[in-house]
């Protein structure tokens, strides 16, 4: 089967590490396709090798141009060890269960991205604080200026890592079961869609009377987006 995503000038390089080996017609090295998954996924997993052992940690991330950022505690041994380390960062979104006429042909609709690069710690306190501001604003536009200002100790206690994307692959499945030739078999087949969305806000205990949910957050809930 021909690739659905023929190579383009703006693609990431296809390497032995990043090439899609199975169902290659679902894969893409195009920056726009990789960015779309990174920007839609609320969570990523970062893989490291530390002292010869593999570790994978979940965290929130954000993308700026061709760089991905993530953060965590400055006391984290993973983040301390990750400086100048080659890492693999992945995102995945489940869009539906695909039910076929046979167990073998069951599948899922999904969007995923796998990106590779070298992790760099942001050392400058101002640069780190600015990156965290952009992180919050990316998720909740307009919220940063309403918050209690971040203290120097809080900035010091937080690590921010940045990785330029050197190689990347996106892979997507979206469609019905691929067993139309078995449509005669008398069993229900189709897709059970899966959707992630925000629901009604739950005020924090002790919230003073008169503090209403800000309009931008109400609008975000109404939008159906999770980021």
JSON list of N, CA and C in Angstrom, two decimals, residues 107-139:
[
{"chain": "A", "resi": 107, "resn": "UNK", "atom": "N", "xyz": [-9.56, -3.23, 17.07]},
{"chain": "A", "resi": 107, "resn": "UNK", "atom": "CA", "xyz": [-8.48, -2.25, 17.08]},
{"chain": "A", "resi": 107, "resn": "UNK", "atom": "C", "xyz": [-8.92, -1.03, 17.89]},
{"chain": "A", "resi": 108, "resn": "UNK", "atom": "N", "xyz": [-8.17, 0.05, 17.79]},
{"chain": "A", "resi": 108, "resn": "UNK", "atom": "CA", "xyz": [-8.55, 1.33, 18.41]},
{"chain": "A", "resi": 108, "resn": "UNK", "atom": "C", "xyz": [-8.25, 2.44, 17.42]},
{"chain": "A", "resi": 109, "resn": "UNK", "atom": "N", "xyz": [-9.04, 3.49, 17.48]},
{"chain": "A", "resi": 109, "resn": "UNK", "atom": "CA", "xyz": [-8.71, 4.73, 16.80]},
{"chain": "A", "resi": 109, "resn": "UNK", "atom": "C", "xyz": [-7.87, 5.57, 17.75]},
{"chain": "A", "resi": 110, "resn": "UNK", "atom": "N", "xyz": [-6.79, 6.14, 17.28]},
{"chain": "A", "resi": 110, "resn": "UNK", "atom": "CA", "xyz": [-5.86, 6.82, 18.16]},
{"chain": "A", "resi": 110, "resn": "UNK", "atom": "C", "xyz": [-5.05, 7.84, 17.37]},
{"chain": "A", "resi": 111, "resn": "UNK", "atom": "N", "xyz": [-4.41, 8.74, 18.13]},
{"chain": "A", "resi": 111, "resn": "UNK", "atom": "CA", "xyz": [-3.40, 9.64, 17.60]},
{"chain": "A", "resi": 111, "resn": "UNK", "atom": "C", "xyz": [-2.18, 9.52, 18.51]},
{"chain": "A", "resi": 112, "resn": "UNK", "atom": "N", "xyz": [-1.00, 9.41, 17.93]},
{"chain": "A", "resi": 112, "resn": "UNK", "atom": "CA", "xyz": [0.19, 9.27, 18.76]},
{"chain": "A", "resi": 112, "resn": "UNK", "atom": "C", "xyz": [1.37, 9.98, 18.11]},
{"chain": "A", "resi": 113, "resn": "UNK", "atom": "N", "xyz": [2.32, 10.34, 18.95]},
{"chain": "A", "resi": 113, "resn": "UNK", "atom": "CA", "xyz": [3.56, 10.95, 18.46]},
{"chain": "A", "resi": 113, "resn": "UNK", "atom": "C", "xyz": [4.71, 10.48, 19.31]},
{"chain": "A", "resi": 114, "resn": "UNK", "atom": "N", "xyz": [5.83, 10.22, 18.67]},
{"chain": "A", "resi": 114, "resn": "UNK", "atom": "CA", "xyz": [7.06, 9.84, 19.36]},
{"chain": "A", "resi": 114, "resn": "UNK", "atom": "C", "xyz": [8.16, 10.78, 18.87]},
{"chain": "A", "resi": 115, "resn": "UNK", "atom": "N", "xyz": [8.79, 11.49, 19.80]},
{"chain": "A", "resi": 115, "resn": "UNK", "atom": "CA", "xyz": [9.82, 12.47, 19.41]},
{"chain": "A", "resi": 115, "resn": "UNK", "atom": "C", "xyz": [11.10, 12.18, 20.18]},
{"chain": "A", "resi": 116, "resn": "UNK", "atom": "N", "xyz": [12.22, 12.48, 19.52]},
{"chain": "A", "resi": 116, "resn": "UNK", "atom": "CA", "xyz": [13.54, 12.21, 20.08]},
{"chain": "A", "resi": 116, "resn": "UNK", "atom": "C", "xyz": [14.35, 13.50, 20.10]},
{"chain": "A", "resi": 117, "resn": "UNK", "atom": "N", "xyz": [15.19, 13.63, 21.11]},
{"chain": "A", "resi": 117, "resn": "UNK", "atom": "CA", "xyz": [16.07, 14.78, 21.19]},
{"chain": "A", "resi": 117, "resn": "UNK", "atom": "C", "xyz": [16.93, 14.70, 22.45]},
{"chain": "A", "resi": 118, "resn": "UNK", "atom": "N", "xyz": [17.62, 15.79, 22.73]},
{"chain": "A", "resi": 118, "resn": "UNK", "atom": "CA", "xyz": [18.50, 15.88, 23.90]},
{"chain": "A", "resi": 118, "resn": "UNK", "atom": "C", "xyz": [17.91, 16.86, 24.90]},
{"chain": "A", "resi": 119, "resn": "UNK", "atom": "N", "xyz": [17.71, 16.42, 26.12]},
{"chain": "A", "resi": 119, "resn": "UNK", "atom": "CA", "xyz": [17.11, 17.25, 27.15]},
{"chain": "A", "resi": 119, "resn": "UNK", "atom": "C", "xyz": [18.11, 18.28, 27.67]},
{"chain": "A", "resi": 120, "resn": "UNK", "atom": "N", "xyz": [17.64, 19.51, 27.84]},
{"chain": "A", "resi": 120, "resn": "UNK", "atom": "CA", "xyz": [18.47, 20.59, 28.39]},
{"chain": "A", "resi": 120, "resn": "UNK", "atom": "C", "xyz": [17.73, 21.24, 29.55]},
{"chain": "A", "resi": 121, "resn": "UNK", "atom": "N", "xyz": [18.40, 21.40, 30.66]},
{"chain": "A", "resi": 121, "resn": "UNK", "atom": "CA", "xyz": [17.81, 22.09, 31.81]},
{"chain": "A", "resi": 121, "resn": "UNK", "atom": "C", "xyz": [17.91, 23.60, 31.62]},
{"chain": "A", "resi": 122, "resn": "UNK", "atom": "N", "xyz": [16.82, 24.29, 31.93]},
{"chain": "A", "resi": 122, "resn": "UNK", "atom": "CA", "xyz": [16.88, 25.75, 31.96]},
{"chain": "A", "resi": 122, "resn": "UNK", "atom": "C", "xyz": [17.48, 26.16, 33.31]},
{"chain": "A", "resi": 123, "resn": "UNK", "atom": "N", "xyz": [18.63, 26.79, 33.27]},
{"chain": "A", "resi": 123, "resn": "UNK", "atom": "CA", "xyz": [19.35, 27.13, 34.49]},
{"chain": "A", "resi": 123, "resn": "UNK", "atom": "C", "xyz": [19.01, 28.53, 34.99]},
{"chain": "A", "resi": 124, "resn": "UNK", "atom": "N", "xyz": [18.76, 29.47, 34.07]},
{"chain": "A", "resi": 124, "resn": "UNK", "atom": "CA", "xyz": [18.50, 30.86, 34.45]},
{"chain": "A", "resi": 124, "resn": "UNK", "atom": "C", "xyz": [17.13, 30.98, 35.10]},
{"chain": "A", "resi": 125, "resn": "UNK", "atom": "N", "xyz": [17.05, 31.57, 36.29]},
{"chain": "A", "resi": 125, "resn": "UNK", "atom": "CA", "xyz": [15.80, 31.65, 37.04]},
{"chain": "A", "resi": 125, "resn": "UNK", "atom": "C", "xyz": [14.74, 32.44, 36.28]},
{"chain": "A", "resi": 126, "resn": "UNK", "atom": "N", "xyz": [15.13, 33.54, 35.64]},
{"chain": "A", "resi": 126, "resn": "UNK", "atom": "CA", "xyz": [14.16, 34.34, 34.90]},
{"chain": "A", "resi": 126, "resn": "UNK", "atom": "C", "xyz": [13.64, 33.60, 33.67]},
{"chain": "A", "resi": 127, "resn": "UNK", "atom": "N", "xyz": [14.53, 32.91, 33.00]},
{"chain": "A", "resi": 127, "resn": "UNK", "atom": "CA", "xyz": [14.11, 32.14, 31.83]},
{"chain": "A", "resi": 127, "resn": "UNK", "atom": "C", "xyz": [13.17, 31.01, 32.25]},
{"chain": "A", "resi": 128, "resn": "UNK", "atom": "N", "xyz": [13.47, 30.39, 33.39]},
{"chain": "A", "resi": 128, "resn": "UNK", "atom": "CA", "xyz": [12.63, 29.32, 33.89]},
{"chain": "A", "resi": 128, "resn": "UNK", "atom": "C", "xyz": [11.25, 29.84, 34.28]},
{"chain": "A", "resi": 129, "resn": "UNK", "atom": "N", "xyz": [11.21, 30.95, 35.00]},
{"chain": "A", "resi": 129, "resn": "UNK", "atom": "CA", "xyz": [9.93, 31.54, 35.42]},
{"chain": "A", "resi": 129, "resn": "UNK", "atom": "C", "xyz": [9.10, 31.95, 34.21]},
{"chain": "A", "resi": 130, "resn": "UNK", "atom": "N", "xyz": [9.75, 32.49, 33.19]},
{"chain": "A", "resi": 130, "resn": "UNK", "atom": "CA", "xyz": [9.03, 32.89, 31.98]},
{"chain": "A", "resi": 130, "resn": "UNK", "atom": "C", "xyz": [8.47, 31.67, 31.25]},
{"chain": "A", "resi": 131, "resn": "UNK", "atom": "N", "xyz": [9.23, 30.59, 31.22]},
{"chain": "A", "resi": 131, "resn": "UNK", "atom": "CA", "xyz": [8.74, 29.36, 30.59]},
{"chain": "A", "resi": 131, "resn": "UNK", "atom": "C", "xyz": [7.53, 28.82, 31.34]},
{"chain": "A", "resi": 132, "resn": "UNK", "atom": "N", "xyz": [7.55, 28.87, 32.66]},
{"chain": "A", "resi": 132, "resn": "UNK", "atom": "CA", "xyz": [6.41, 28.40, 33.44]},
{"chain": "A", "resi": 132, "resn": "UNK", "atom": "C", "xyz": [5.18, 29.29, 33.24]},
{"chain": "A", "resi": 133, "resn": "UNK", "atom": "N", "xyz": [5.43, 30.59, 33.07]},
{"chain": "A", "resi": 133, "resn": "UNK", "atom": "CA", "xyz": [4.31, 31.50, 32.78]},
{"chain": "A", "resi": 133, "resn": "UNK", "atom": "C", "xyz": [3.65, 31.11, 31.46]},
{"chain": "A", "resi": 134, "resn": "UNK", "atom": "N", "xyz": [4.46, 30.85, 30.45]},
{"chain": "A", "resi": 134, "resn": "UNK", "atom": "CA", "xyz": [3.91, 30.47, 29.16]},
{"chain": "A", "resi": 134, "resn": "UNK", "atom": "C", "xyz": [3.17, 29.13, 29.25]},
{"chain": "A", "resi": 135, "resn": "UNK", "atom": "N", "xyz": [3.66, 28.24, 30.09]},
{"chain": "A", "resi": 135, "resn": "UNK", "atom": "CA", "xyz": [3.01, 26.95, 30.30]},
{"chain": "A", "resi": 135, "resn": "UNK", "atom": "C", "xyz": [1.59, 27.14, 30.84]},
{"chain": "A", "resi": 136, "resn": "UNK", "atom": "N", "xyz": [1.47, 27.94, 31.90]},
{"chain": "A", "resi": 136, "resn": "UNK", "atom": "CA", "xyz": [0.16, 28.18, 32.50]},
{"chain": "A", "resi": 136, "resn": "UNK", "atom": "C", "xyz": [-0.76, 28.92, 31.52]},
{"chain": "A", "resi": 137, "resn": "UNK", "atom": "N", "xyz": [-0.22, 29.91, 30.84]},
{"chain": "A", "resi": 137, "resn": "UNK", "atom": "CA", "xyz": [-1.04, 30.68, 29.90]},
{"chain": "A", "resi": 137, "resn": "UNK", "atom": "C", "xyz": [-1.49, 29.83, 28.71]},
{"chain": "A", "resi": 138, "resn": "UNK", "atom": "N", "xyz": [-0.67, 28.87, 28.33]},
{"chain": "A", "resi": 138, "resn": "UNK", "atom": "CA", "xyz": [-1.05, 27.98, 27.24]},
{"chain": "A", "resi": 138, "resn": "UNK", "atom": "C", "xyz": [-2.26, 27.13, 27.61]},
{"chain": "A", "resi": 139, "resn": "UNK", "atom": "N", "xyz": [-2.29, 26.70, 28.86]},
{"chain": "A", "resi": 139, "resn": "UNK", "atom": "CA", "xyz": [-3.43, 25.89, 29.32]},
{"chain": "A", "resi": 139, "resn": "UNK", "atom": "C", "xyz": [-4.63, 26.74, 29.68]}
]
